[in-house]
XYZ file of C-alpha atoms in Angstrom:
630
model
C 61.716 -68.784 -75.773
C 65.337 -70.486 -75.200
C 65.087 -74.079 -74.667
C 65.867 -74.405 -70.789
C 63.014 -71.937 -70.227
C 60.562 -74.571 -72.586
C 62.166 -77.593 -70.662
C 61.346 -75.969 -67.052
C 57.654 -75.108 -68.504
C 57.525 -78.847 -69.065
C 58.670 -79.943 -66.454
C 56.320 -77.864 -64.626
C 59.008 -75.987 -62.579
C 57.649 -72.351 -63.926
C 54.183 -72.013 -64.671
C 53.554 -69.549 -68.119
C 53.319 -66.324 -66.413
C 56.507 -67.390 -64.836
C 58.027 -67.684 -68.913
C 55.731 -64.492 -70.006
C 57.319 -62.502 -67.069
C 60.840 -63.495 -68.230
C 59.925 -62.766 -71.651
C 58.684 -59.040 -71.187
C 61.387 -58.550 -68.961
C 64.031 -59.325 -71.718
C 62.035 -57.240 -74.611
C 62.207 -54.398 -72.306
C 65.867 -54.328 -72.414
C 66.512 -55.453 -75.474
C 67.663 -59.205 -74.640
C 69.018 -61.006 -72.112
C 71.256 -63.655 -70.987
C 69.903 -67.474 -70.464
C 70.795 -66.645 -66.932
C 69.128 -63.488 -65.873
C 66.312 -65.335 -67.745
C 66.362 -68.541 -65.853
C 66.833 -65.690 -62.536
C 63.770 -63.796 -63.721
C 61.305 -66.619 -64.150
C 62.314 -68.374 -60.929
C 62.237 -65.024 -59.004
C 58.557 -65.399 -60.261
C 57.873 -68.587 -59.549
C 58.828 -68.359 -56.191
C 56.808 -65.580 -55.300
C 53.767 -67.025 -56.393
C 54.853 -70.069 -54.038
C 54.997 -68.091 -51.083
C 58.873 -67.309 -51.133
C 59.609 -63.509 -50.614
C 63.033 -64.237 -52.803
C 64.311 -67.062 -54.663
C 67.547 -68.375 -52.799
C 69.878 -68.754 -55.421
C 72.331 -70.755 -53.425
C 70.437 -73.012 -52.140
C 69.622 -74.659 -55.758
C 73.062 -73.343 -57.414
C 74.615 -76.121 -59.210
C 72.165 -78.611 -58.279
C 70.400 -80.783 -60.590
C 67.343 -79.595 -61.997
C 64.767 -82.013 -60.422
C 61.279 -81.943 -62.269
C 57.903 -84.257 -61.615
C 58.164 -87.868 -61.078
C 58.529 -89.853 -64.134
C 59.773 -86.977 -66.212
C 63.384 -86.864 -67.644
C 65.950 -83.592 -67.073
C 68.040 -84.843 -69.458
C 70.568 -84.417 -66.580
C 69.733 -80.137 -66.532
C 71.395 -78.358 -63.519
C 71.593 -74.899 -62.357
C 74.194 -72.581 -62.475
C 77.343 -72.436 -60.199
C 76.038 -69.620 -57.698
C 79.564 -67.208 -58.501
C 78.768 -67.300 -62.640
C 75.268 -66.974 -61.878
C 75.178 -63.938 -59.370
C 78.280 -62.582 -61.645
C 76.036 -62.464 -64.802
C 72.916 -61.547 -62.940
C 74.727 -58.379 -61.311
C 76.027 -57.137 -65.134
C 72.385 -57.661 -66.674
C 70.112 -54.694 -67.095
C 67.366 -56.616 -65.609
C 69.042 -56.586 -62.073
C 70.097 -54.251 -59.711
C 70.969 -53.726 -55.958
C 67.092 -52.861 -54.844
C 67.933 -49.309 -54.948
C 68.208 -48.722 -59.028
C 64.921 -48.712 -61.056
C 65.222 -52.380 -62.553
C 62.574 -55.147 -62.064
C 64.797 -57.233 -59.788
C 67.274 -56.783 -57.102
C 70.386 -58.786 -56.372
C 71.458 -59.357 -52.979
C 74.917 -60.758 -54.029
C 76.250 -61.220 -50.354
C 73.210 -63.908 -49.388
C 72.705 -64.744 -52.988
C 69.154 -63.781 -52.749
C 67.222 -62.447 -56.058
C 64.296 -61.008 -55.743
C 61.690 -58.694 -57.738
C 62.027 -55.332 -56.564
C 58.532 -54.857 -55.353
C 59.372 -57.597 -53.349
C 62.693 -56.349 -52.019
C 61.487 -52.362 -50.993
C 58.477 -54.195 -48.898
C 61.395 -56.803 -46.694
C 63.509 -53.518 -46.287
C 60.526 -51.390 -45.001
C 59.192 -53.833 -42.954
C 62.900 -54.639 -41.370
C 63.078 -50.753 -40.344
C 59.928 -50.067 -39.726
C 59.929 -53.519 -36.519
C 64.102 -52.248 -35.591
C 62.756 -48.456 -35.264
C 59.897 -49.376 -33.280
C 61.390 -52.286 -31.271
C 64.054 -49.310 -29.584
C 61.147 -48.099 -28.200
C 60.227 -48.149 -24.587
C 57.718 -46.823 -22.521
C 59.668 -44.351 -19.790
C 56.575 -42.928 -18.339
C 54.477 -45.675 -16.491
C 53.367 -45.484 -12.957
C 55.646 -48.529 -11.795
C 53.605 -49.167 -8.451
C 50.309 -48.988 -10.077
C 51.949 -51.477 -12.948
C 53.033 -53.910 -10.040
C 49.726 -53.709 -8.250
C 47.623 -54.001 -11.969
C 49.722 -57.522 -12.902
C 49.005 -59.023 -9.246
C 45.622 -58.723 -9.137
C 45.129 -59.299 -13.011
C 47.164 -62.380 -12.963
C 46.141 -63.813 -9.635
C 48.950 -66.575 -7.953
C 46.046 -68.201 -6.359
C 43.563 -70.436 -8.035
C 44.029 -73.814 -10.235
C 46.329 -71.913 -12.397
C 47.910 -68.984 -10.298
C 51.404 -70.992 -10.100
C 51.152 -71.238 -13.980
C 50.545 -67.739 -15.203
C 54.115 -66.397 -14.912
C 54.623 -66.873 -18.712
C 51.379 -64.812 -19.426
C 52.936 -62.042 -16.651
C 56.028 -62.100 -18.725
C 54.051 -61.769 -21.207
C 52.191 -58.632 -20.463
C 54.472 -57.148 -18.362
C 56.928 -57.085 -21.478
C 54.489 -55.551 -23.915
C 53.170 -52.699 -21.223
C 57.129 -51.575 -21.452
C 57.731 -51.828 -25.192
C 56.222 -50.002 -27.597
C 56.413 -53.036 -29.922
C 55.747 -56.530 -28.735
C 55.148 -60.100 -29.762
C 53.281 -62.851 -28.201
C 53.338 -65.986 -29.868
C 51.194 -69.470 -28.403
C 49.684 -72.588 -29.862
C 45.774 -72.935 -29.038
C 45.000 -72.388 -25.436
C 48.081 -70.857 -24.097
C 45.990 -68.051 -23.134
C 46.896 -65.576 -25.693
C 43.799 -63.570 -26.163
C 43.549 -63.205 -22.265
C 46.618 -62.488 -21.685
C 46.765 -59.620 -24.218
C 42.729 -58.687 -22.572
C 44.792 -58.429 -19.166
C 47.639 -55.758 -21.007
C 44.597 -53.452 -22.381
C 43.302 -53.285 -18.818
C 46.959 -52.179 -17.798
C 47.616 -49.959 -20.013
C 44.110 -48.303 -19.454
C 45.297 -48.089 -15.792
C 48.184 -46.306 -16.560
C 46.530 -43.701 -18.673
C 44.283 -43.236 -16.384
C 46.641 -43.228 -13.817
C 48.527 -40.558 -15.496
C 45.258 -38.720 -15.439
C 45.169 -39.295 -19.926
C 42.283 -39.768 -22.110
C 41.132 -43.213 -22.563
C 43.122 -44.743 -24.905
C 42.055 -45.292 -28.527
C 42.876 -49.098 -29.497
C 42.327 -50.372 -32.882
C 41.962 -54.792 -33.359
C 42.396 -55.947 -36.507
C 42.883 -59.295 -38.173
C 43.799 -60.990 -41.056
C 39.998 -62.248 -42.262
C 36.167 -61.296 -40.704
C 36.148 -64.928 -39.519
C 39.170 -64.174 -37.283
C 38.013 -60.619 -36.336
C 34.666 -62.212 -35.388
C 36.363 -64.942 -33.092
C 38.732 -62.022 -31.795
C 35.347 -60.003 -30.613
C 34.208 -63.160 -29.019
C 37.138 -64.155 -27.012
C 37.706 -60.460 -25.562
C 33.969 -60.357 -24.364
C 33.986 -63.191 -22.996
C 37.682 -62.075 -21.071
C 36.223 -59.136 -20.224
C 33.805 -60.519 -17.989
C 36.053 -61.670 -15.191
C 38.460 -59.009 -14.858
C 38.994 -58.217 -11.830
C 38.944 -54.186 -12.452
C 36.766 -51.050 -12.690
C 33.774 -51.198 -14.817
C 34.969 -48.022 -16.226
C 38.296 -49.688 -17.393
C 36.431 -52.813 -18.729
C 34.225 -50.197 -20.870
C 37.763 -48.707 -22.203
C 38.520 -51.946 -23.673
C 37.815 -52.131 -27.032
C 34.945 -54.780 -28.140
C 35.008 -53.929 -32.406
C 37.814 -55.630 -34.192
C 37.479 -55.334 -38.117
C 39.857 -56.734 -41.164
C 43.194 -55.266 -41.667
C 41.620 -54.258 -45.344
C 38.462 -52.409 -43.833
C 40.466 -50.782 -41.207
C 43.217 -49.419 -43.949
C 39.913 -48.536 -46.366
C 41.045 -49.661 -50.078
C 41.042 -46.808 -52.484
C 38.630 -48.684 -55.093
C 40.408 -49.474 -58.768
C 43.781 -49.730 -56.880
C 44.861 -53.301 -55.810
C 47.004 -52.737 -52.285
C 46.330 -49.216 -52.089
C 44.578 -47.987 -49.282
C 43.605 -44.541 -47.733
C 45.119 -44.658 -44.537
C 49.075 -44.959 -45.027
C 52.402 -42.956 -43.882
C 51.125 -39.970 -44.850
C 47.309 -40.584 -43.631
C 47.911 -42.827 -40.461
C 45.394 -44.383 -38.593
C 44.261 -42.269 -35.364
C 44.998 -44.678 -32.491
C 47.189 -45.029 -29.629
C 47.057 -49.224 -30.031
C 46.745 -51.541 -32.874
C 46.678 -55.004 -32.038
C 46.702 -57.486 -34.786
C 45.181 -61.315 -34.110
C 46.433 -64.290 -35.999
C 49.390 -62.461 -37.439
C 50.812 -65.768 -39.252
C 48.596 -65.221 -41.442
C 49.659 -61.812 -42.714
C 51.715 -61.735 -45.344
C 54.490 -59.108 -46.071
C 52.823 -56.714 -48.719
C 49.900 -56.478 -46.128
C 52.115 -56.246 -43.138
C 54.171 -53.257 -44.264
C 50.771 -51.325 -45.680
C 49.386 -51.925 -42.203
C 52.935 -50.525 -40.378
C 52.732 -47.365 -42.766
C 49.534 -46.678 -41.026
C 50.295 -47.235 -37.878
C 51.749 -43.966 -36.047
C 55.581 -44.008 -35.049
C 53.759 -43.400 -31.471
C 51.506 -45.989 -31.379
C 51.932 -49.334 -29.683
C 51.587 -52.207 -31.849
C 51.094 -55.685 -31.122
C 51.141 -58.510 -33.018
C 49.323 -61.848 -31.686
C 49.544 -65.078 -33.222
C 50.910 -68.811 -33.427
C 54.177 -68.806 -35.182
C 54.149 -72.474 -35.716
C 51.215 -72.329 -37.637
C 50.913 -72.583 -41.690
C 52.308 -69.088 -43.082
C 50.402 -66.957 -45.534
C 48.872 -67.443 -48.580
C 50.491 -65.266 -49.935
C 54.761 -64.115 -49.874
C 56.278 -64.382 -46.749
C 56.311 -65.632 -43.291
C 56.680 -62.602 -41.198
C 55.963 -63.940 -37.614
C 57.451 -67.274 -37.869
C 60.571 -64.246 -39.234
C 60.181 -61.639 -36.633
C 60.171 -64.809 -33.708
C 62.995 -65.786 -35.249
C 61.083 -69.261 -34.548
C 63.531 -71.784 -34.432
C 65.294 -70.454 -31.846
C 64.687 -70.712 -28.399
C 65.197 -66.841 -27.040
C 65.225 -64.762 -23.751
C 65.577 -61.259 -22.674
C 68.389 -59.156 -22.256
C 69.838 -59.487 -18.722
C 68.524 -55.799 -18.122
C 65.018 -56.362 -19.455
C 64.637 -59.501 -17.833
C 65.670 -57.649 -14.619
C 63.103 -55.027 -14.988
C 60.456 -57.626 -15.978
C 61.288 -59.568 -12.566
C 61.429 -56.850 -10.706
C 57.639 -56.082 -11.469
C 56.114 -59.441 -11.733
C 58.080 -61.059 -9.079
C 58.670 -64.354 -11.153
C 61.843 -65.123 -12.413
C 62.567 -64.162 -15.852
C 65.025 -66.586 -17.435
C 67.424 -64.330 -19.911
C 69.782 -65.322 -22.579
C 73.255 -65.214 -22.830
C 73.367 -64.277 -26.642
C 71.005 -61.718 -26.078
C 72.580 -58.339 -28.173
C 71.711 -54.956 -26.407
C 71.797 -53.145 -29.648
C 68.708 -55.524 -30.985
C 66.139 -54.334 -29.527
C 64.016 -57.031 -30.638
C 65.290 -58.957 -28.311
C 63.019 -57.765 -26.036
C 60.052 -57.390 -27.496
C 58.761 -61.055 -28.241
C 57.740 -63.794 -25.768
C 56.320 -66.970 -26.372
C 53.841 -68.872 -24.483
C 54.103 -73.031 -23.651
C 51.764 -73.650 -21.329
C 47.880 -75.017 -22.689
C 45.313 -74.659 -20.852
C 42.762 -76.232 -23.555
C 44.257 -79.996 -23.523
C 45.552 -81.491 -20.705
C 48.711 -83.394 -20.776
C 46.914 -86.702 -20.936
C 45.002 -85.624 -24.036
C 45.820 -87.028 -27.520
C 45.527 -83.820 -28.817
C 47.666 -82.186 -26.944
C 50.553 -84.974 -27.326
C 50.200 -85.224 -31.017
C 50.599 -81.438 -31.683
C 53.771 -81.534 -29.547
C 55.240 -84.175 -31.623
C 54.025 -83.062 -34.863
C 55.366 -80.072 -34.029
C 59.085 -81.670 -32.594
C 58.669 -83.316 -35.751
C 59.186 -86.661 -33.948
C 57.849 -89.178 -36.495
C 58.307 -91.987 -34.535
C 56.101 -90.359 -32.070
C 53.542 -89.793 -34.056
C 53.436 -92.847 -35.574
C 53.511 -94.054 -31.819
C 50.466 -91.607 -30.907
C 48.395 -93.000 -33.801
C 48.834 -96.555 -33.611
C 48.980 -97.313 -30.081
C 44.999 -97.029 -29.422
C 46.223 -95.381 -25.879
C 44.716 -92.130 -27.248
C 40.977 -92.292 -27.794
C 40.556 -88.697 -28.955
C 43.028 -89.017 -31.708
C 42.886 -91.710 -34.918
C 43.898 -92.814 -37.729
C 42.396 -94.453 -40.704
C 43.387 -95.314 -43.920
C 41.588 -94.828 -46.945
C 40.311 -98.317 -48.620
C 41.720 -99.179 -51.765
C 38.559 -98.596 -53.903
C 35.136 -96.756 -52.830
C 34.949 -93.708 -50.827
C 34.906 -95.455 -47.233
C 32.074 -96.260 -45.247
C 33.712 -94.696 -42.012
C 34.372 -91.698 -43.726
C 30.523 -91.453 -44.960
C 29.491 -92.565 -41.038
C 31.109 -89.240 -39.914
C 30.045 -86.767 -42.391
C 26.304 -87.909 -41.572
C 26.976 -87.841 -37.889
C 28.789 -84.534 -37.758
C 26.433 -82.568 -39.713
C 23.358 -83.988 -38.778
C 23.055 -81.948 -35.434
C 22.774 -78.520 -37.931
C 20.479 -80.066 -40.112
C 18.099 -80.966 -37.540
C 18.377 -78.523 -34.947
C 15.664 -75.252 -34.543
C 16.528 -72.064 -35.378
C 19.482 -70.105 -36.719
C 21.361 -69.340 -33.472
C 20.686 -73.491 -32.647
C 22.183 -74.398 -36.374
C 25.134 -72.218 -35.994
C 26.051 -73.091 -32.782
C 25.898 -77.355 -34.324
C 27.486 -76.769 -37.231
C 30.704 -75.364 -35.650
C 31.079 -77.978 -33.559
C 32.323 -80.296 -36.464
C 34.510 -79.661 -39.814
C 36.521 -81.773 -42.490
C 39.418 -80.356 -43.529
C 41.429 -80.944 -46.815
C 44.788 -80.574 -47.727
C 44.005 -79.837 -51.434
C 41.173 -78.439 -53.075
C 41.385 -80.113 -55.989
C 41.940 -83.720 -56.852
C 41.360 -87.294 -54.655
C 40.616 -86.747 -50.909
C 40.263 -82.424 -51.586
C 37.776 -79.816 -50.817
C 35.299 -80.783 -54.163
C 35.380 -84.284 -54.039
C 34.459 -84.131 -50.227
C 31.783 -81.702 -50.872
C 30.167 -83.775 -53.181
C 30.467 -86.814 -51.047
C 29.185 -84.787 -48.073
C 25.586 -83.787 -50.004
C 25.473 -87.437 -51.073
C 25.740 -88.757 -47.900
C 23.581 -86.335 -46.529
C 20.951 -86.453 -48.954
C 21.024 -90.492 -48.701
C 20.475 -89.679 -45.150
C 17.553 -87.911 -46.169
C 19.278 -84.681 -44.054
C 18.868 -82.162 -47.027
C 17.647 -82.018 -51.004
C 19.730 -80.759 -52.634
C 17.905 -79.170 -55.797
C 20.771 -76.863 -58.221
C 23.420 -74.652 -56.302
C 21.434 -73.486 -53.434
C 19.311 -75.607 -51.526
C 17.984 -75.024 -47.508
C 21.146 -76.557 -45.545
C 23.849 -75.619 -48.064
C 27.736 -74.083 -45.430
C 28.498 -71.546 -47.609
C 32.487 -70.282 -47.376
C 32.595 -66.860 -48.838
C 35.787 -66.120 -51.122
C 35.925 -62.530 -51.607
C 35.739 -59.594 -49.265
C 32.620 -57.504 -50.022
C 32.291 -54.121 -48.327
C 28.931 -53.070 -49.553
C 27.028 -56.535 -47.988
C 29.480 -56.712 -44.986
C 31.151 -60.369 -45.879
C 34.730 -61.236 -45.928
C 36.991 -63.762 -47.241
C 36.853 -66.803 -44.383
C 32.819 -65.782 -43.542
C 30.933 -69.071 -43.181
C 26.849 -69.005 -43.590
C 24.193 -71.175 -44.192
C 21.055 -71.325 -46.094
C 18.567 -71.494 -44.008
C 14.751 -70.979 -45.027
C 13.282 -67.982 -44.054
C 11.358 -68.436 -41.013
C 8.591 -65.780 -41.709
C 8.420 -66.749 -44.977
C 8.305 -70.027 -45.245
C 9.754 -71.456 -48.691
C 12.249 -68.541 -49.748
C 15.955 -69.355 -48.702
C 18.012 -66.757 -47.204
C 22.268 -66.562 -46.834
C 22.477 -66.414 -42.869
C 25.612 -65.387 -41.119
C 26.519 -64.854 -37.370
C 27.273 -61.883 -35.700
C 29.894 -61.152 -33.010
C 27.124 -60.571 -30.655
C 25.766 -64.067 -30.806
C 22.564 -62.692 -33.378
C 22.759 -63.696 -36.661
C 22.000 -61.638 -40.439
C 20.425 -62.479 -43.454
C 20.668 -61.852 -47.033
C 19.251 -62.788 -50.378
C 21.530 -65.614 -51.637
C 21.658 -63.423 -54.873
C 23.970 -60.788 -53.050
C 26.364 -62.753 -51.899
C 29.567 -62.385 -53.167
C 32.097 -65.419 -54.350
C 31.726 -68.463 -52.126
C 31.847 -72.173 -52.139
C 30.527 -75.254 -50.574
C 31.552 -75.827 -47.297
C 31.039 -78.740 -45.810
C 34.726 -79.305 -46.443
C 37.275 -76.337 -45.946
C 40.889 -76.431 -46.933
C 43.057 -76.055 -44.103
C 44.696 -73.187 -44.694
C 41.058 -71.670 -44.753
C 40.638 -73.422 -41.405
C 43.131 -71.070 -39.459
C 41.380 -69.519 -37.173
C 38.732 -71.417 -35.873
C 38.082 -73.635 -33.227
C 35.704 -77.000 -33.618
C 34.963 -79.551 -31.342
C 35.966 -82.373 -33.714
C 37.645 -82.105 -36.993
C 38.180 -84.951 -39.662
C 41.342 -84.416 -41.693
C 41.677 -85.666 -45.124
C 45.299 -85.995 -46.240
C 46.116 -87.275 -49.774
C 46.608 -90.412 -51.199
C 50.121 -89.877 -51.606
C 52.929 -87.982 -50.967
C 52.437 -83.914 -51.761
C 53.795 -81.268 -52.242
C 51.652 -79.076 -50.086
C 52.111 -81.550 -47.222
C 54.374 -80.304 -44.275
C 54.795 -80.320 -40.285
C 53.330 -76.730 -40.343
C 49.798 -78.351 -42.321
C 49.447 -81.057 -40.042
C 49.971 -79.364 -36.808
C 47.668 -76.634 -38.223
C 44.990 -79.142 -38.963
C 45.036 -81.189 -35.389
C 45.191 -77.888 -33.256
C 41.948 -76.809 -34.907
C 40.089 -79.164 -32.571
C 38.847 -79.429 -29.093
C 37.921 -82.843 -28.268
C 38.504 -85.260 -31.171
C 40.768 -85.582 -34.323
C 40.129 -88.193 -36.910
C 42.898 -88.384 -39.843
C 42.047 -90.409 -43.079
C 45.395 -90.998 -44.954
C 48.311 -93.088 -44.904
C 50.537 -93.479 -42.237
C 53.739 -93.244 -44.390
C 51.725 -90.240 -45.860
C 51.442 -89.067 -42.699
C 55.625 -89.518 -41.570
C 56.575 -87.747 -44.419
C 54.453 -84.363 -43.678
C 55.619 -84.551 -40.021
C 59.595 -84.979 -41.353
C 59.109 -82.362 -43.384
C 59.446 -78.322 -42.378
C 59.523 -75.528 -44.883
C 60.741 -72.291 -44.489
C 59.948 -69.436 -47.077
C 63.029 -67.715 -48.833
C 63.695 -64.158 -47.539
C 65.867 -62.028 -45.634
C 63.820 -60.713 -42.903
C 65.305 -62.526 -40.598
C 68.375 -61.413 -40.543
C 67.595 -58.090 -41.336
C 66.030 -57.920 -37.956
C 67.639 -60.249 -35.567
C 71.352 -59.106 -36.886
C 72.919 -62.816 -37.261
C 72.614 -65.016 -40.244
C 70.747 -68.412 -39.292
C 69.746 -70.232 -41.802
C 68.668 -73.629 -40.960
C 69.065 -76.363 -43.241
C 64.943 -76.754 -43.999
C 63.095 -77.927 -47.054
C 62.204 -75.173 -49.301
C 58.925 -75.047 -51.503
């Protein structure tokens, strides 16, 4: 181990498999410099952080900055030109295309590990290859008449729909497309609206219906995604036959590719099995990550339409990458080509703003539109102005917003100095006790979502545990539940870990309920798409936790009527604009927050972007804004 590896252990900067990584990489050539070393372990580090590469000069020459309170000894990276210089003479490294466990993109100073590095440049072809491609054979008149009677300009919101006509209109002529929306912008109808269209057209063309395939990233959001298109269904003003041609099943990403058991990330539909379908449409694509993202492109047919759905200003994956927030090139504000946005006008009858920038050989360009308007808060709500801000990140708005008392849905509290907090107590026992006291499955379901605390850690003061635990206290005080060893009648289960042969999926929320035919013997209940519910021994189900409290990561998603948001006592790592906004846009009617108001400043002040070069790979122009990296 050379010493500045030890000191960056210590300083908790790498994490061991960062240092064993670095280690095996060096035995396998037979040594290495300190700097292909120090390249190797970061390239590590950052992946496990969410990065796709490690930027090498962004910290190049820097100081070495390690945890509060402990010492560098005045440690600094490399200068970027010696660094990259060594790094690009080591065996370790090569340009992507050699067989060596990282790649070197000297030009950008990127560094990646190779795996890494093959999935960015498959993904970038795969979205440029598919974004040149446009529909030349759609009945134009039918396609006119389809988007004025779908998207009606009379009603409360006729004069407002021109961004969802856009919208549509622009994915009916691509073969690749894009819409991005916070909550209520009308996504999920809008996209509802296309399949009808493009059911129209085939059948217009006199075509078979057309197969369409809807995934999404977890069951929980598959589950929601069934929901919402039912429900959009209903009031479309077509054929019954076309409303039948609309597909109602929406499954994982992982069930639809079918994992090839004993093989992490294989799975048996791929380039050279793809999926049989005309349309794959994939919901709450923020949270896809890239290694998942290009699997599910392999699948997908070069002549299939795909579709990708989503808020790109919400929290990235879990894991590497942030391929929307990428692919929207999100911190720009983009329109179409002047041709495209011609040819959208000239069908939708709306003006189609285009920009001036806008390069004709990318055809990406084209192919992604993002929606403003919500329909779910209106412009009075608290809500609604807080996410805006958050999202600006205007601190002094927020701080505004939360202090002012002008905003009744919206509030802040700090946490007392010592105790857990009566007010925090108060709202766990109101929010849940609906659930616990109401008849039936269907009747407990429908209570429970209505309410949720969400955590920005899991661990640790103010996280997922703690609350938990505070949560069956409080309840149990409350005499609202016993709770007697891990499972007792009233437990929220979350599950963990998807699990094909019971039907559960990472994200699935249950309860356990006592079975009402047998009275005494608890059963794991779960909802189905269809509004029924399931039930299994609470043996068989598969890794799962408490969840009266949910991270809020694990909260993307879903919808509740109020949420109470726990941030921590101080400042975090984990804390950004992208949590917060994530967190308030999760409810309906009422946001409570629980943390400091400096605590609170610094989140909203603070953006991160995640290291890669996917950007510019697609959108052909090197922005880079100047944005906190983690």
């Amino acid at each position: 181990m050379t010493p500045i590896l030890q000191r960056l252990l210590g300083l908790e900067i790498i994490a061991p498999v960062d240092l064993h990584f670095a280690q095996s990489m060096a035995r396998l050539v037979g040594g290495a410099t300190t700097e292909a070393l120090l390249g190797a372990a970061l390239a590590s580090a950052r992946t496990r952080e969410g990065h796709v590469c490690v930027d090498l000069s962004r910290v190049a020459g820097t100081p070495i900055a390690g945890l509060p309170g402990r010492a560098t000894g005045g440690l600094r990276w490399p200068e970027l030109d010696e660094w990259t210089g060594i790094l690009a003479e080591s065996e370790l490294v090569g340009d992507g295309l050699m067989p060596r466990p990282l790649a070197l993109d000297r030009a950008h100073g990127r560094l990646y590990l190779r795996r890494y590095w093959q999935y960015e440049q498959r993904l970038a072809l795969q979205i440029t290859a598919r974004a040149a491609l446009t529909d030349e054979t759609l009945n134009l008149p039918r396609l006119r008449e389809g988007v004025e009677r779908l998207f009606s300009r009379t009603g409360p919101r006729g004069d407002e729909a021109g961004g969802q006509r856009r919208a549509a209109v622009m994915a009916v002529l691509r073969r690749f497309a894009i819409i991005s929306g916070g909550p209520g912008t009308g996504k999920t109808s809008t996209v509802v609206k296309l399949l009808a269209l493009l059911v129209e057209q085939a059948a217009a063309a006199g075509q078979k219906r057309p197969i369409l395939t809807l995934v999404a990233p977890t069951g929980k959001a598959a589950a929601r995604l069934v929901e919402s298109i039912q429900s959009a269904k209903k009031s479309l003003p077509c054929d019954d036959a076309v409303k039948r041609d609309i597909a109602e099943e929406a499954t994982t990403i992982h069930r639809c590719l079918r994992p090839i058991p004993g093989r992490p990330g294989r799975f048996r539909h791929d380039a050279e099995n793809p999926l049989a379908t005309d349309l794959v449409l994939v919901d709450e694509a923020s949270m896809v990550d890239l290694a998942l993202m290009v699997r599910l492109l392999d699948a997908v047919p070069p002549t299939a339409r795909l579709i990708l759905l989503g808020d790109r200003d919400q929290l990235a994956s879990v894991d590497a990458g942030a391929v929307l927030g990428d692919l929207c090139n999100a911190e720009a504000s983009r329109g179409f080509s002047a041709g495209f946005a011609g040819r959208v006008a000239e069908i939708t009858g709306d003006p189609v703003p285009s920009s001036a920038s806008a390069r004709p050989d990318t055809g990406v360009w084209d192919c992604v539109a993002h929606l403003t308007k919500s329909y779910r808060y209106a412009e009075s709500s608290g809500i609604g102005v807080l996410a805006r801000a958050v999202n600006a990140g205007d601190v002094a708005a927020v701080r505004r917003i939360l202090s002012s008392g002008d905003y009744p849905d919206v509030t802040l509290h700090p946490f007392p100095e010592t105790g857990t907090g009566d007010e925090l107590r108060a709202l766990l026992v109101e929010g849940y006790r609906p659930y616990l006291t109401a008849t039936g499955a269907a009747a407990k379901f429908t209570a429970f979502n209505r309410f949720r605390v969400l955590c920005a850690h899991r661990h640790g003061p103010h996280g997922v545990d703690d609350t938990n635990d505070l949560a069956e206290r409080a309840l149990g005080s409350a005499r609202l539940l016993t709770r007697s060893g891990a499972t007792y009648a009233g437990r929220p289960v979350l599950v963990t870990t998807n699990d094909y042969n019971v039907r559960l999926f990472n994200g699935d929320i249950g309860l356990i309920l006592e079975d009402e035919p047998a009275r005494g013997r608890l059963v794991a209940t779960f909802s189905t798409p269809d509004g029924k519910t399931r039930s299994l021994a609470p043996t068989r189900l598969p890794p799962h936790q408490t969840a009266f409290a949910m991270t809020i990561h694990k909260s993307q998603g879903s919808e509740f009527d109020e949420v109470v948001v726990l941030l921590p006592p101080g400042i975090s790592p984990i804390l950004s604009r992208e949590l917060v906004y994530t967190a308030v846009t999760r409810a309906r009617s009422r946001v409570t927050i629980f943390g400091d108001a400096e605590v609170v400043a610094h989140a909203v002040a603070r953006r991160i972007e995640r290291a890669s070069g996917l950007r510019e790979a697609i959108w052909g122009e090197d922005e880079r804004p100047e944005r906190e990296m983690r």
